[in-house]
C-alpha positions as protocol buffer text, in pm:
chain_id: "A"
residue {
  index: 1
  type: UNK
  ca { x: 1273 y: 877 z: -1187 }
}
residue {
  index: 2
  type: UNK
  ca { x: 1270 y: 479 z: -987 }
}
residue {
  index: 3
  type: UNK
  ca { x: 1682 y: 469 z: -1012 }
}
residue {
  index: 4
  type: UNK
  ca { x: 1655 y: 815 z: -791 }
}
residue {
  index: 5
  type: UNK
  ca { x: 1364 y: 627 z: -523 }
}
residue {
  index: 6
  type: UNK
  ca { x: 1616 y: 267 z: -512 }
}
residue {
  index: 7
  type: UNK
  ca { x: 1854 y: 434 z: -298 }
}
residue {
  index: 8
  type: UNK
  ca { x: 1594 y: 654 z: -34 }
}
residue {
  index: 9
  type: UNK
  ca { x: 1324 y: 569 z: 192 }
}
residue {
  index: 10
  type: UNK
  ca { x: 933 y: 495 z: 127 }
}
residue {
  index: 11
  type: UNK
  ca { x: 684 y: 504 z: 426 }
}
residue {
  index: 12
  type: UNK
  ca { x: 423 y: 346 z: 340 }
}
residue {
  index: 13
  type: UNK
  ca { x: 111 y: 389 z: 601 }
}
residue {
  index: 14
  type: UNK
  ca { x: -135 y: 27 z: 654 }
}
residue {
  index: 15
  type: UNK
  ca { x: -445 y: 44 z: 830 }
}
residue {
  index: 16
  type: UNK
  ca { x: -492 y: -344 z: 611 }
}
residue {
  index: 17
  type: UNK
  ca { x: -756 y: -273 z: 407 }
}
residue {
  index: 18
  type: UNK
  ca { x: -771 y: -355 z: 29 }
}
residue {
  index: 19
  type: UNK
  ca { x: -593 y: -27 z: -95 }
}
residue {
  index: 20
  type: UNK
  ca { x: -305 y: 50 z: 182 }
}
residue {
  index: 21
  type: UNK
  ca { x: -179 y: -342 z: -26 }
}
residue {
  index: 22
  type: UNK
  ca { x: -273 y: -87 z: -347 }
}
residue {
  index: 23
  type: UNK
  ca { x: 47 y: 78 z: -225 }
}
residue {
  index: 24
  type: UNK
  ca { x: 232 y: -116 z: -53 }
}
residue {
  index: 25
  type: UNK
  ca { x: 219 y: -236 z: -405 }
}
residue {
  index: 26
  type: UNK
  ca { x: 351 y: 67 z: -586 }
}
residue {
  index: 27
  type: UNK
  ca { x: 585 y: 173 z: -347 }
}
residue {
  index: 28
  type: UNK
  ca { x: 763 y: -174 z: -380 }
}
residue {
  index: 29
  type: UNK
  ca { x: 751 y: -89 z: -766 }
}
residue {
  index: 30
  type: UNK
  ca { x: 857 y: 230 z: -675 }
}
residue {
  index: 31
  type: UNK
  ca { x: 1212 y: 94 z: -434 }
}
residue {
  index: 32
  type: UNK
  ca { x: 1359 y: -160 z: -704 }
}
residue {
  index: 33
  type: UNK
  ca { x: 1402 y: -497 z: -590 }
}
residue {
  index: 34
  type: UNK
  ca { x: 1793 y: -378 z: -299 }
}
residue {
  index: 35
  type: UNK
  ca { x: 1526 y: -91 z: -104 }
}
residue {
  index: 36
  type: UNK
  ca { x: 1375 y: -182 z: 248 }
}
residue {
  index: 37
  type: UNK
  ca { x: 1075 y: -9 z: 173 }
}
residue {
  index: 38
  type: UNK
  ca { x: 915 y: 104 z: 584 }
}
residue {
  index: 39
  type: UNK
  ca { x: 631 y: -31 z: 676 }
}
residue {
  index: 40
  type: UNK
  ca { x: 294 y: 150 z: 936 }
}
residue {
  index: 41
  type: UNK
  ca { x: 58 y: 79 z: 1125 }
}
residue {
  index: 42
  type: UNK
  ca { x: -60 y: 304 z: 1391 }
}
residue {
  index: 43
  type: UNK
  ca { x: -300 y: 201 z: 1647 }
}
residue {
  index: 44
  type: UNK
  ca { x: -525 y: 473 z: 1796 }
}
residue {
  index: 45
  type: UNK
  ca { x: -437 y: 565 z: 2085 }
}
residue {
  index: 46
  type: UNK
  ca { x: -648 y: 446 z: 2388 }
}
residue {
  index: 47
  type: UNK
  ca { x: -777 y: 734 z: 2671 }
}
residue {
  index: 48
  type: UNK
  ca { x: -803 y: 672 z: 3013 }
}
residue {
  index: 49
  type: UNK
  ca { x: -1122 y: 532 z: 3017 }
}
residue {
  index: 50
  type: UNK
  ca { x: -1168 y: 332 z: 2757 }
}
residue {
  index: 51
  type: UNK
  ca { x: -1345 y: -37 z: 2809 }
}
residue {
  index: 52
  type: UNK
  ca { x: -1012 y: -239 z: 2679 }
}
residue {
  index: 53
  type: UNK
  ca { x: -809 y: -74 z: 2984 }
}
residue {
  index: 54
  type: UNK
  ca { x: -1062 y: -49 z: 3189 }
}
residue {
  index: 55
  type: UNK
  ca { x: -1243 y: -337 z: 3182 }
}
residue {
  index: 56
  type: UNK
  ca { x: -910 y: -588 z: 3085 }
}
residue {
  index: 57
  type: UNK
  ca { x: -566 y: -630 z: 3184 }
}
residue {
  index: 58
  type: UNK
  ca { x: -445 y: -403 z: 2946 }
}
residue {
  index: 59
  type: UNK
  ca { x: -87 y: -402 z: 2795 }
}
residue {
  index: 60
  type: UNK
  ca { x: 54 y: -198 z: 2546 }
}
residue {
  index: 61
  type: UNK
  ca { x: 372 y: -356 z: 2520 }
}
residue {
  index: 62
  type: UNK
  ca { x: 128 y: -730 z: 2420 }
}
residue {
  index: 63
  type: UNK
  ca { x: -132 y: -513 z: 2177 }
}
residue {
  index: 64
  type: UNK
  ca { x: 149 y: -390 z: 1997 }
}
residue {
  index: 65
  type: UNK
  ca { x: 338 y: -736 z: 1984 }
}
residue {
  index: 66
  type: UNK
  ca { x: 23 y: -862 z: 1799 }
}
residue {
  index: 67
  type: UNK
  ca { x: -41 y: -642 z: 1591 }
}
residue {
  index: 68
  type: UNK
  ca { x: 349 y: -688 z: 1420 }
}
residue {
  index: 69
  type: UNK
  ca { x: 306 y: -992 z: 1370 }
}
residue {
  index: 70
  type: UNK
  ca { x: -163 y: -957 z: 1232 }
}
residue {
  index: 71
  type: UNK
  ca { x: 58 y: -790 z: 1000 }
}
residue {
  index: 72
  type: UNK
  ca { x: 367 y: -932 z: 879 }
}
residue {
  index: 73
  type: UNK
  ca { x: 63 y: -1236 z: 828 }
}
residue {
  index: 74
  type: UNK
  ca { x: -142 y: -1011 z: 681 }
}
residue {
  index: 75
  type: UNK
  ca { x: 227 y: -913 z: 400 }
}
residue {
  index: 76
  type: UNK
  ca { x: 275 y: -1232 z: 382 }
}
residue {
  index: 77
  type: UNK
  ca { x: -55 y: -1386 z: 213 }
}
residue {
  index: 78
  type: UNK
  ca { x: -82 y: -1045 z: 8 }
}
residue {
  index: 79
  type: UNK
  ca { x: 248 y: -1273 z: -205 }
}
residue {
  index: 80
  type: UNK
  ca { x: 470 y: -941 z: -83 }
}
residue {
  index: 81
  type: UNK
  ca { x: 822 y: -921 z: 15 }
}
residue {
  index: 82
  type: UNK
  ca { x: 809 y: -882 z: 303 }
}
residue {
  index: 83
  type: UNK
  ca { x: 1171 y: -917 z: 416 }
}
residue {
  index: 84
  type: UNK
  ca { x: 1295 y: -572 z: 205 }
}
residue {
  index: 85
  type: UNK
  ca { x: 986 y: -427 z: 449 }
}
residue {
  index: 86
  type: UNK
  ca { x: 1101 y: -293 z: 803 }
}
residue {
  index: 87
  type: UNK
  ca { x: 743 y: -344 z: 973 }
}
residue {
  index: 88
  type: UNK
  ca { x: 695 y: -37 z: 1230 }
}
residue {
  index: 89
  type: UNK
  ca { x: 406 y: -21 z: 1511 }
}
residue {
  index: 90
  type: UNK
  ca { x: 312 y: 262 z: 1718 }
}
residue {
  index: 91
  type: UNK
  ca { x: 42 y: 408 z: 1887 }
}
residue {
  index: 92
  type: UNK
  ca { x: -119 y: 767 z: 1877 }
}
residue {
  index: 93
  type: UNK
  ca { x: -311 y: 998 z: 1637 }
}
residue {
  index: 94
  type: UNK
  ca { x: -221 y: 859 z: 1293 }
}
residue {
  index: 95
  type: UNK
  ca { x: -130 y: 1148 z: 1066 }
}
residue {
  index: 96
  type: UNK
  ca { x: 41 y: 1288 z: 1331 }
}
residue {
  index: 97
  type: UNK
  ca { x: 251 y: 936 z: 1387 }
}
residue {
  index: 98
  type: UNK
  ca { x: 268 y: 880 z: 1026 }
}
residue {
  index: 99
  type: UNK
  ca { x: 428 y: 1244 z: 967 }
}
residue {
  index: 100
  type: UNK
  ca { x: 657 y: 1206 z: 1240 }
}
residue {
  index: 101
  type: UNK
  ca { x: 798 y: 847 z: 1129 }
}
residue {
  index: 102
  type: UNK
  ca { x: 826 y: 1035 z: 793 }
}
residue {
  index: 103
  type: UNK
  ca { x: 1136 y: 1221 z: 948 }
}
residue {
  index: 104
  type: UNK
  ca { x: 1265 y: 1022 z: 1136 }
}
residue {
  index: 105
  type: UNK
  ca { x: 1331 y: 736 z: 859 }
}
residue {
  index: 106
  type: UNK
  ca { x: 1442 y: 1104 z: 646 }
}
residue {
  index: 107
  type: UNK
  ca { x: 1208 y: 921 z: 387 }
}
residue {
  index: 108
  type: UNK
  ca { x: 1221 y: 1068 z: -6 }
}
residue {
  index: 109
  type: UNK
  ca { x: 794 y: 953 z: 17 }
}
residue {
  index: 110
  type: UNK
  ca { x: 535 y: 887 z: 150 }
}
residue {
  index: 111
  type: UNK
  ca { x: 273 y: 626 z: -47 }
}
residue {
  index: 112
  type: UNK
  ca { x: -76 y: 670 z: 134 }
}
residue {
  index: 113
  type: UNK
  ca { x: -420 y: 542 z: -12 }
}
residue {
  index: 114
  type: UNK
  ca { x: -728 y: 752 z: 20 }
}
residue {
  index: 115
  type: UNK
  ca { x: -1032 y: 638 z: 125 }
}
residue {
  index: 116
  type: UNK
  ca { x: -1220 y: 904 z: -21 }
}
residue {
  index: 117
  type: UNK
  ca { x: -1435 y: 972 z: 220 }
}
residue {
  index: 118
  type: UNK
  ca { x: -1750 y: 1273 z: 221 }
}
residue {
  index: 119
  type: UNK
  ca { x: -1965 y: 1462 z: 389 }
}
residue {
  index: 120
  type: UNK
  ca { x: -2060 y: 1342 z: 747 }
}
residue {
  index: 121
  type: UNK
  ca { x: -1843 y: 1038 z: 701 }
}
residue {
  index: 122
  type: UNK
  ca { x: -1556 y: 1236 z: 672 }
}
residue {
  index: 123
  type: UNK
  ca { x: -1583 y: 1494 z: 916 }
}
residue {
  index: 124
  type: UNK
  ca { x: -1688 y: 1258 z: 1191 }
}
residue {
  index: 125
  type: UNK
  ca { x: -1331 y: 1063 z: 1033 }
}
residue {
  index: 126
  type: UNK
  ca { x: -1128 y: 1370 z: 907 }
}
residue {
  index: 127
  type: UNK
  ca { x: -912 y: 1263 z: 666 }
}
residue {
  index: 128
  type: UNK
  ca { x: -533 y: 1083 z: 746 }
}
residue {
  index: 129
  type: UNK
  ca { x: -464 y: 1088 z: 406 }
}
residue {
  index: 130
  type: UNK
  ca { x: -455 y: 1520 z: 455 }
}
residue {
  index: 131
  type: UNK
  ca { x: -341 y: 1531 z: 785 }
}
residue {
  index: 132
  type: UNK
  ca { x: -24 y: 1407 z: 643 }
}
residue {
  index: 133
  type: UNK
  ca { x: 68 y: 1612 z: 346 }
}
residue {
  index: 134
  type: UNK
  ca { x: -38 y: 1891 z: 590 }
}
residue {
  index: 135
  type: UNK
  ca { x: 224 y: 1717 z: 852 }
}
residue {
  index: 136
  type: UNK
  ca { x: 510 y: 1484 z: 699 }
}
residue {
  index: 137
  type: UNK
  ca { x: 853 y: 1699 z: 594 }
}
residue {
  index: 138
  type: UNK
  ca { x: 908 y: 1432 z: 309 }
}
residue {
  index: 139
  type: UNK
  ca { x: 699 y: 1427 z: -35 }
}
residue {
  index: 140
  type: UNK
  ca { x: 371 y: 1281 z: -15 }
}
residue {
  index: 141
  type: UNK
  ca { x: 176 y: 1022 z: -323 }
}
residue {
  index: 142
  type: UNK
  ca { x: -171 y: 987 z: -241 }
}
residue {
  index: 143
  type: UNK
  ca { x: -343 y: 714 z: -377 }
}
residue {
  index: 144
  type: UNK
  ca { x: -728 y: 867 z: -431 }
}
residue {
  index: 145
  type: UNK
  ca { x: -1028 y: 583 z: -505 }
}
residue {
  index: 146
  type: UNK
  ca { x: -1165 y: 610 z: -784 }
}
residue {
  index: 147
  type: UNK
  ca { x: -1489 y: 496 z: -932 }
}
residue {
  index: 148
  type: UNK
  ca { x: -1354 y: 167 z: -1091 }
}
residue {
  index: 149
  type: UNK
  ca { x: -1196 y: 113 z: -797 }
}
């Protein structure tokens, strides 16, 4: 199975959490030594009256660029092979943007962690992993949080 994925594109949504680093490590293992892994961070969309838009000189391009640099720095500091990755920073609804990029890339697999939120927290925050499973045209591997995590 590992050989099959080595010739395909694997997408890993990344939210700077330790769980995202675990998903990225797994995707690199699945991809093998020759295949690049696509890494996507989605910045949650601003609304016109959001304080960062109203109270500052908001520059979407500068913010996206700074986020890209932080993404690369985080991956390097984790000791992961950044040269085998293509980084994508987008703005919008995370579940939708991840599924959209999976379609654009014709990804053969999306590897996403689940943070295991329950109850009222899940009600308000929603589940990005659940939304990606529903919307993605690609197969999705959800890394569920276990009791030991």
